[in-house]
Short mmCIF file of C-alpha atoms and ligand atoms in Angstrom, two decimals:
data_model
loop_
_atom_site.label_atom_id
_atom_site.label_comp_id
_atom_site.label_asym_id
_atom_site.label_seq_id
_atom_site.Cartn_x
_atom_site.Cartn_y
_atom_site.Cartn_z
CA UNK A 1 0.00 0.00 0.00
CA UNK A 2 1.26 3.50 -0.83
CA UNK A 3 2.33 5.28 2.36
CA UNK A 4 -0.13 8.15 1.93
CA UNK A 5 -2.88 5.57 1.97
CA UNK A 6 -1.66 4.22 5.30
CA UNK A 7 -2.06 7.66 6.81
CA UNK A 8 -5.68 8.14 5.87
CA UNK A 9 -7.99 8.30 8.89
CA UNK A 10 -10.37 5.42 8.34
CA UNK A 11 -13.65 5.27 10.12
CA UNK A 12 -16.91 3.34 9.97
CA UNK A 13 -19.26 6.28 9.52
CA UNK A 14 -22.64 6.91 11.07
CA UNK A 15 -25.40 5.92 8.64
CA UNK A 16 -28.25 8.44 8.59
CA UNK A 17 -31.79 7.32 7.78
CA UNK A 18 -32.63 7.49 4.10
CA UNK A 19 -34.28 10.61 2.69
CA UNK A 20 -36.51 9.29 -0.10
CA UNK A 21 -38.38 11.88 -2.11
CA UNK A 22 -41.42 10.09 -3.47
CA UNK A 23 -44.90 11.31 -4.10
CA UNK A 24 -47.45 9.95 -1.65
CA UNK A 25 -44.92 8.51 0.73
CA UNK A 26 -45.36 8.36 4.48
CA UNK A 27 -42.02 9.13 6.02
CA UNK A 28 -41.73 7.82 9.57
CA UNK A 29 -38.03 6.92 9.53
CA UNK A 30 -36.00 9.89 10.82
CA UNK A 31 -38.06 11.36 13.66
CA UNK A 32 -38.83 14.55 11.79
CA UNK A 33 -41.78 16.66 12.88
CA UNK A 34 -44.83 16.26 10.60
CA UNK A 35 -45.93 19.87 11.17
CA UNK A 36 -44.42 22.98 9.58
CA UNK A 37 -42.06 25.25 11.50
CA UNK A 38 -43.48 28.25 13.40
CA UNK A 39 -45.37 30.72 11.16
CA UNK A 40 -43.05 33.55 12.32
CA UNK A 41 -40.34 31.96 10.19
CA UNK A 42 -42.30 32.71 6.99
CA UNK A 43 -42.39 36.37 8.02
CA UNK A 44 -38.65 36.28 8.77
CA UNK A 45 -38.12 34.72 5.33
CA UNK A 46 -40.08 37.49 3.60
CA UNK A 47 -38.21 40.17 5.48
CA UNK A 48 -34.81 38.56 5.12
CA UNK A 49 -32.19 41.06 3.96
CA UNK A 50 -30.42 39.22 1.14
CA UNK A 51 -27.59 41.73 1.21
CA UNK A 52 -26.60 40.13 4.50
CA UNK A 53 -25.44 37.07 2.56
CA UNK A 54 -22.49 39.12 1.25
CA UNK A 55 -21.09 39.33 4.74
CA UNK A 56 -19.83 36.70 7.12
CA UNK A 57 -22.39 35.91 9.81
CA UNK A 58 -21.85 36.96 13.43
CA UNK A 59 -19.37 34.30 14.69
CA UNK A 60 -20.83 34.53 18.20
CA UNK A 61 -24.33 33.79 16.80
CA UNK A 62 -25.57 36.23 19.42
CA UNK A 63 -29.14 36.62 18.04
CA UNK A 64 -29.72 32.96 18.61
CA UNK A 65 -27.79 32.52 21.85
CA UNK A 66 -29.58 35.59 23.32
CA UNK A 67 -32.96 34.22 22.35
CA UNK A 68 -32.18 30.75 23.78
CA UNK A 69 -30.74 32.27 26.98
CA UNK A 70 -33.93 34.24 27.49
CA UNK A 71 -36.14 31.21 26.84
CA UNK A 72 -34.22 28.90 29.19
CA UNK A 73 -33.54 31.57 31.86
CA UNK A 74 -29.75 31.30 31.69
CA UNK A 75 -26.96 33.78 30.78
CA UNK A 76 -25.98 34.00 27.16
CA UNK A 77 -22.48 32.89 28.20
CA UNK A 78 -24.12 29.57 29.11
CA UNK A 79 -25.36 28.85 25.58
CA UNK A 80 -23.48 27.33 22.63
CA UNK A 81 -25.05 26.79 19.19
CA UNK A 82 -24.09 24.52 16.34
CA UNK A 83 -25.12 23.02 13.02
CA UNK A 84 -27.65 20.60 14.50
CA UNK A 85 -27.00 18.86 17.79
CA UNK A 86 -24.71 16.47 15.90
CA UNK A 87 -22.30 19.36 15.44
CA UNK A 88 -22.67 20.42 19.09
CA UNK A 89 -22.13 16.85 20.33
CA UNK A 90 -19.15 16.27 18.02
CA UNK A 91 -17.59 19.50 19.29
CA UNK A 92 -18.32 18.49 22.90
CA UNK A 93 -16.64 15.09 22.42
CA UNK A 94 -13.59 16.84 20.95
CA UNK A 95 -13.51 19.44 23.75
CA UNK A 96 -14.23 17.45 26.88
CA UNK A 97 -13.15 13.88 26.34
CA UNK A 98 -9.38 13.92 26.50
CA UNK A 99 -8.76 11.49 29.33
CA UNK A 100 -7.09 8.09 29.07
CA UNK A 101 -10.01 6.74 31.08
CA UNK A 102 -12.93 5.48 28.97
CA UNK A 103 -16.02 7.54 28.47
CA UNK A 104 -19.26 5.72 29.19
CA UNK A 105 -22.48 5.49 27.20
CA UNK A 106 -25.04 2.66 26.90
CA UNK A 107 -24.59 -0.20 24.43
CA UNK A 108 -27.93 0.73 22.88
CA UNK A 109 -28.17 4.46 22.34
CA UNK A 110 -27.62 7.07 19.63
CA UNK A 111 -25.08 5.25 17.45
CA UNK A 112 -23.21 8.44 16.57
CA UNK A 113 -21.56 8.47 20.04
CA UNK A 114 -19.46 5.46 19.13
CA UNK A 115 -18.54 6.99 15.76
CA UNK A 116 -17.27 10.23 17.38
CA UNK A 117 -15.36 8.25 20.02
CA UNK A 118 -13.67 6.28 17.23
CA UNK A 119 -13.06 9.37 15.12
CA UNK A 120 -11.34 11.22 17.95
CA UNK A 121 -9.71 8.06 19.34
CA UNK A 122 -11.45 8.44 22.68
CA UNK A 123 -11.48 5.21 24.72
CA UNK A 124 -15.02 4.14 25.58
CA UNK A 125 -17.11 1.50 27.30
CA UNK A 126 -20.75 0.73 26.60
CA UNK A 127 -22.52 -0.61 29.70
CA UNK A 128 -25.41 -2.83 28.68
CA UNK A 129 -29.00 -1.78 29.03
CA UNK A 130 -31.04 -4.26 31.08
CA UNK A 131 -33.50 -6.71 29.51
CA UNK A 132 -36.18 -4.01 29.44
CA UNK A 133 -33.82 -1.60 27.64
CA UNK A 134 -33.37 0.47 30.81
CA UNK A 135 -30.10 2.15 31.80
CA UNK A 136 -28.56 0.77 35.03
CA UNK A 137 -27.40 3.99 36.63
CA UNK A 138 -24.93 2.11 38.85
CA UNK A 139 -22.93 1.24 35.71
CA UNK A 140 -21.96 4.90 35.58
CA UNK A 141 -20.65 5.10 39.15
CA UNK A 142 -17.08 4.18 38.27
CA UNK A 143 -14.02 6.15 37.20
CA UNK A 144 -14.42 7.43 33.67
CA UNK A 145 -13.33 10.09 31.21
CA UNK A 146 -16.89 11.36 30.69
CA UNK A 147 -20.48 10.21 30.53
CA UNK A 148 -23.04 10.57 27.74
CA UNK A 149 -26.70 9.82 28.39
CA UNK A 150 -29.47 10.41 25.88
CA UNK A 151 -32.63 11.23 27.83
CA UNK A 152 -35.04 10.08 26.55
CA UNK A 153 -32.79 7.39 25.12
CA UNK A 154 -32.80 6.62 21.41
CA UNK A 155 -33.89 4.42 19.77
CA UNK A 156 -35.70 2.95 22.81
CA UNK A 157 -37.73 6.10 23.61
CA UNK A 158 -37.36 5.50 27.37
CA UNK A 159 -37.25 8.58 29.59
CA UNK A 160 -35.64 8.65 33.02
CA UNK A 161 -36.73 11.25 35.54
CA UNK A 162 -34.54 14.00 36.92
CA UNK A 163 -33.77 12.10 40.13
CA UNK A 164 -32.12 9.44 38.00
CA UNK A 165 -30.10 12.05 36.10
CA UNK A 166 -29.10 13.75 39.34
CA UNK A 167 -27.86 10.44 40.77
CA UNK A 168 -25.56 10.11 37.77
CA UNK A 169 -24.38 13.70 38.24
CA UNK A 170 -23.73 13.16 41.95
CA UNK A 171 -21.53 10.16 41.17
CA UNK A 172 -19.63 11.90 38.40
CA UNK A 173 -18.45 15.22 39.69
CA UNK A 174 -14.99 14.75 38.17
CA UNK A 175 -16.00 14.28 34.56
CA UNK A 176 -18.14 16.10 32.07
CA UNK A 177 -21.62 14.60 31.84
CA UNK A 178 -23.45 15.23 28.58
CA UNK A 179 -27.22 14.78 28.63
CA UNK A 180 -28.49 14.61 25.07
CA UNK A 181 -32.08 15.85 25.18
CA UNK A 182 -32.94 15.64 21.49
CA UNK A 183 -36.44 14.36 22.42
CA UNK A 184 -37.02 15.97 25.82
CA UNK A 185 -39.82 18.30 24.70
CA UNK A 186 -42.14 15.37 23.98
CA UNK A 187 -43.01 14.90 27.64
CA UNK A 188 -39.85 14.86 29.76
CA UNK A 189 -38.37 17.40 32.15
CA UNK A 190 -35.11 18.97 31.10
CA UNK A 191 -31.91 18.74 33.14
CA UNK A 192 -31.23 22.39 32.23
CA UNK A 193 -32.41 23.20 35.75
CA UNK A 194 -29.25 21.46 37.08
CA UNK A 195 -26.70 23.53 35.18
CA UNK A 196 -26.29 26.01 38.06
CA UNK A 197 -25.75 23.22 40.56
CA UNK A 198 -23.46 20.98 38.49
CA UNK A 199 -20.83 22.87 36.57
CA UNK A 200 -19.74 19.66 34.78
CA UNK A 201 -23.17 19.17 33.15
CA UNK A 202 -23.76 19.94 29.49
CA UNK A 203 -27.34 19.67 28.23
CA UNK A 204 -27.69 19.36 24.45
CA UNK A 205 -30.91 19.97 22.51
CA UNK A 206 -32.00 20.43 18.91
CA UNK A 207 -34.42 22.35 16.71
CA UNK A 208 -34.74 19.27 14.47
CA UNK A 209 -37.55 17.42 16.24
CA UNK A 210 -39.81 19.47 18.51
CA UNK A 211 -39.22 22.70 16.56
CA UNK A 212 -39.76 21.21 13.07
CA UNK A 213 -36.47 22.46 11.69
CA UNK A 214 -34.38 19.40 10.82
CA UNK A 215 -33.61 20.97 7.43
CA UNK A 216 -32.22 24.13 9.00
CA UNK A 217 -29.63 22.34 11.17
CA UNK A 218 -29.67 24.10 14.52
CA UNK A 219 -28.64 22.54 17.81
CA UNK A 220 -27.51 24.01 21.10
CA UNK A 221 -25.91 23.26 24.44
CA UNK A 222 -26.53 24.82 27.84
CA UNK A 223 -24.02 24.54 30.66
CA UNK A 224 -21.67 26.37 32.98
CA UNK A 225 -19.98 29.32 31.29
CA UNK A 226 -16.55 27.63 31.61
CA UNK A 227 -17.82 24.64 29.61
CA UNK A 228 -19.31 26.95 26.99
CA UNK A 229 -16.08 28.98 26.78
CA UNK A 230 -14.11 25.74 26.25
CA UNK A 231 -16.53 24.68 23.51
CA UNK A 232 -16.22 28.05 21.81
CA UNK A 233 -12.41 27.93 21.99
CA UNK A 234 -12.49 24.61 20.16
CA UNK A 235 -15.09 25.89 17.69
CA UNK A 236 -12.91 28.92 16.85
CA UNK A 237 -10.00 26.54 16.33
CA UNK A 238 -12.02 24.54 13.83
CA UNK A 239 -14.56 26.73 12.00
CA UNK A 240 -15.52 30.16 13.35
CA UNK A 241 -18.66 30.50 11.25
CA UNK A 242 -20.65 27.36 11.91
CA UNK A 243 -23.99 29.20 12.01
CA UNK A 244 -25.01 30.74 8.70
CA UNK A 245 -27.02 33.95 8.45
CA UNK A 246 -30.21 32.17 7.44
CA UNK A 247 -30.10 29.82 10.45
CA UNK A 248 -29.54 32.79 12.75
CA UNK A 249 -32.49 34.74 11.32
CA UNK A 250 -34.93 31.80 11.18
CA UNK A 251 -33.89 30.23 14.46
CA UNK A 252 -35.08 33.16 16.57
CA UNK A 253 -38.80 33.07 15.58
CA UNK A 254 -38.76 29.29 16.16
CA UNK A 255 -37.90 29.98 19.79
CA UNK A 256 -40.17 32.97 20.24
CA UNK A 257 -43.46 31.39 19.17
CA UNK A 258 -44.07 29.33 22.29
CA UNK A 259 -47.81 28.95 21.72
CA UNK A 260 -47.32 27.30 18.33
CA UNK A 261 -44.51 25.17 19.77
CA UNK A 262 -46.66 23.83 22.62
CA UNK A 263 -49.67 23.25 20.34
CA UNK A 264 -47.64 21.13 17.91
CA UNK A 265 -46.08 19.18 20.75
CA UNK A 266 -49.51 18.42 22.16
CA UNK A 267 -50.73 17.17 18.79
CA UNK A 268 -47.75 14.86 18.42
CA UNK A 269 -48.07 13.55 21.97
CA UNK A 270 -51.81 12.88 21.47
CA UNK A 271 -51.12 11.04 18.22
CA UNK A 272 -48.32 9.04 19.90
CA UNK A 273 -50.59 7.91 22.71
CA UNK A 274 -53.30 6.91 20.25
CA UNK A 275 -50.74 5.02 18.14
CA UNK A 276 -49.56 3.13 21.23
CA UNK A 277 -53.09 1.80 21.74
CA UNK A 278 -53.43 0.80 18.08
CA UNK A 279 -50.05 -0.95 18.05
CA UNK A 280 -50.89 -2.82 21.24
CA UNK A 281 -54.18 -3.97 19.70
CA UNK A 282 -52.19 -5.38 16.80
CA UNK A 283 -50.00 -7.38 19.18
CA UNK A 284 -46.91 -5.15 19.15
CA UNK A 285 -44.95 -4.51 22.32
CA UNK A 286 -42.67 -1.55 22.98
CA UNK A 287 -41.02 0.32 25.81
CA UNK A 288 -43.16 3.26 26.88
CA UNK A 289 -42.03 6.17 24.72
CA UNK A 290 -41.72 9.80 25.77
CA UNK A 291 -40.43 10.84 22.35
CA UNK A 292 -41.82 11.38 18.88
CA UNK A 293 -41.23 7.73 17.97
CA UNK A 294 -42.16 4.26 19.18
CA UNK A 295 -39.70 1.35 19.21
CA UNK A 296 -41.85 -1.68 18.58
CA UNK A 297 -41.55 -5.41 18.04
CA UNK A 298 -44.10 -8.02 17.03
CA UNK A 299 -44.17 -11.55 18.49
CA UNK A 300 -45.05 -13.29 15.20
CA UNK A 301 -43.68 -11.29 12.28
CA UNK A 302 -40.05 -10.32 11.97
CA UNK A 303 -39.30 -6.60 12.05
CA UNK A 304 -37.35 -6.77 8.81
CA UNK A 305 -40.32 -8.37 7.03
CA UNK A 306 -42.69 -5.70 8.30
CA UNK A 307 -40.14 -3.05 7.33
CA UNK A 308 -39.95 -4.40 3.76
CA UNK A 309 -43.71 -4.82 3.41
CA UNK A 310 -44.28 -1.23 4.58
CA UNK A 311 -41.64 0.02 2.18
CA UNK A 312 -43.48 -1.59 -0.72
CA UNK A 313 -46.41 0.61 0.26
CA UNK A 314 -44.14 3.69 0.34
CA UNK A 315 -44.25 3.80 4.13
CA UNK A 316 -40.78 4.30 5.57
CA UNK A 317 -39.86 3.35 9.13
CA UNK A 318 -36.38 2.67 10.55
CA UNK A 319 -34.87 -0.77 11.06
CA UNK A 320 -31.43 -1.17 12.67
CA UNK A 321 -29.51 -4.25 11.68
CA UNK A 322 -27.80 -4.41 15.08
CA UNK A 323 -27.72 -7.20 17.63
CA UNK A 324 -30.41 -7.04 20.35
CA UNK A 325 -32.55 -4.57 18.40
CA UNK A 326 -32.79 -6.15 14.96
CA UNK A 327 -36.31 -7.36 15.66
CA UNK A 328 -37.55 -3.82 16.39
CA UNK A 329 -38.83 -1.00 14.23
CA UNK A 330 -38.46 2.65 15.16
CA UNK A 331 -41.63 4.37 14.04
CA UNK A 332 -41.70 8.18 14.02
CA UNK A 333 -44.99 9.86 14.89
CA UNK A 334 -46.55 11.56 11.86
CA UNK A 335 -49.87 13.35 11.53
CA UNK A 336 -53.07 11.58 12.59
CA UNK A 337 -53.87 10.90 8.95
CA UNK A 338 -50.42 9.40 8.29
CA UNK A 339 -50.66 7.20 11.38
CA UNK A 340 -54.12 6.00 10.34
CA UNK A 341 -52.72 4.95 6.96
CA UNK A 342 -49.74 3.34 8.66
CA UNK A 343 -51.99 1.32 11.01
CA UNK A 344 -54.22 0.22 8.11
CA UNK A 345 -51.12 -0.91 6.21
CA UNK A 346 -49.95 -2.88 9.26
CA UNK A 347 -53.36 -4.55 9.50
CA UNK A 348 -53.03 -5.70 5.89
CA UNK A 349 -49.49 -6.94 6.45
CA UNK A 350 -50.30 -8.81 9.64
CA UNK A 351 -53.45 -10.58 8.49
N1 PMP B 401 -29.23 13.02 19.48
C1 PMP B 401 -30.12 12.04 19.25
C2 PMP B 401 -30.44 11.10 20.38
C3 PMP B 401 -30.73 11.91 18.00
O1 PMP B 401 -31.60 10.92 17.76
C4 PMP B 401 -30.40 12.83 16.97
C5 PMP B 401 -31.08 12.72 15.62
N2 PMP B 401 -30.49 11.87 14.72
C6 PMP B 401 -29.46 13.82 17.25
C7 PMP B 401 -28.90 13.90 18.50
C8 PMP B 401 -29.00 14.79 16.20
O2 PMP B 401 -29.99 15.61 15.74
P1 PMP B 401 -29.68 16.95 14.95
O3 PMP B 401 -28.23 16.90 14.50
O4 PMP B 401 -30.64 16.96 13.84
O5 PMP B 401 -29.88 18.05 15.94
#
C-alpha cells in the first residue's frame, strides 16, 4: 500500500436514515416533525435582507444565543449553538473527552456516540441496558473520562426522571456529563435546571424534532460558562462560522413562538398515545415512549419483514440491523392521517 494511503484516517461512519423523495410517501423513519415550522419563520423569510449574505455571519451567533438564553432563563455565556446537535455533540466530544479513562455510554443508544469516540480516538465503554432496555445507573458510578446519556434514550424512547439524572451527576463530579435531550420536549423534564448546581453538566438539545427544523440544522448546548467557553475555543480553532445567516435569522422566531410550539407538541403527543393503543391492539410490544417515535416489536412477524412490506407501500420506518434490536422497528410519529394509513397498512401486512 502506498504510504499516503496508510495515513488516511479510516472510520466506519454513522449511517443516517434514508431521505426518499417520493410522491405519496409516508415518512416515519427519521423522527422529523410532521408539522411545519413556526409561522413567524415565513415572516422572517419574507423580510430577510439578502444583502446580508455578502457578509460573514456573526461568529458569536448572538441573536440565537440571546434568544435561547432568554427562553431557558440562563446567561448567554451559558449557551453554545451549532449546526444541528450532531455538530454540538461532536464538538463536545472533541472538547471534553481527552482522558485516558474510557467515556461511558449505553450499548444501545444514539449510534453516533461510538462513531465520534472512534473518530477522535477516545477510549469508551458501553454498559449494557437491562433486559427491558433500561439504563442501570450504577454502571456509571465508576471512574471514567466522561459520561453521555441520551434522555429520553434513542432508539428505545425510554425517559428517566430528573432524580435518576441527578444520581448520575452526583456520582460523576470529576467528569463532564453530557445529557443529550434531542427528544425531551415530547413529555420529559429537562436537566437544564441542574446547570447552576453541576458545573460539569452539558445539556444538548436540537431544533430538528420538537421545533420542526431538521432541514435548517440548529442545535444548542446549555451549561456552565466555563464549559461553553471551552466549547467556543475549540469551535474557533475549527470553524468560526458554523452558524449561517439564514439559520440565525430563522432560528429566533422558532424559539419565540411558544404557543405554536406547545400546540404542535400536544398534537404529536396525542397522536403518539393513540398510536400506542393501536399498536398494542395489533400485538406489538414496545417500551413506553416519551419521544416522537415508538420502538416496537411483534411476536409473530419479523421486524425486517414488516419493514420491507411497509416500504413496498411507500411507508418508511427505521430498522437497525444491530444485535439485540434487529427485531424492532423505530416508528416516528406523523400526523393523525399518516398514522391511520400506517396502522391500516400494518393490518393488511399482519393478516
Ligand atoms: N441526538 C439524538 C439522540 C438523535 O436521535 C439525533 C437525531 N439523529 C441527534 C442527537 C442529532 O440531531 P440533529 O443533528 O438533527 O440536531
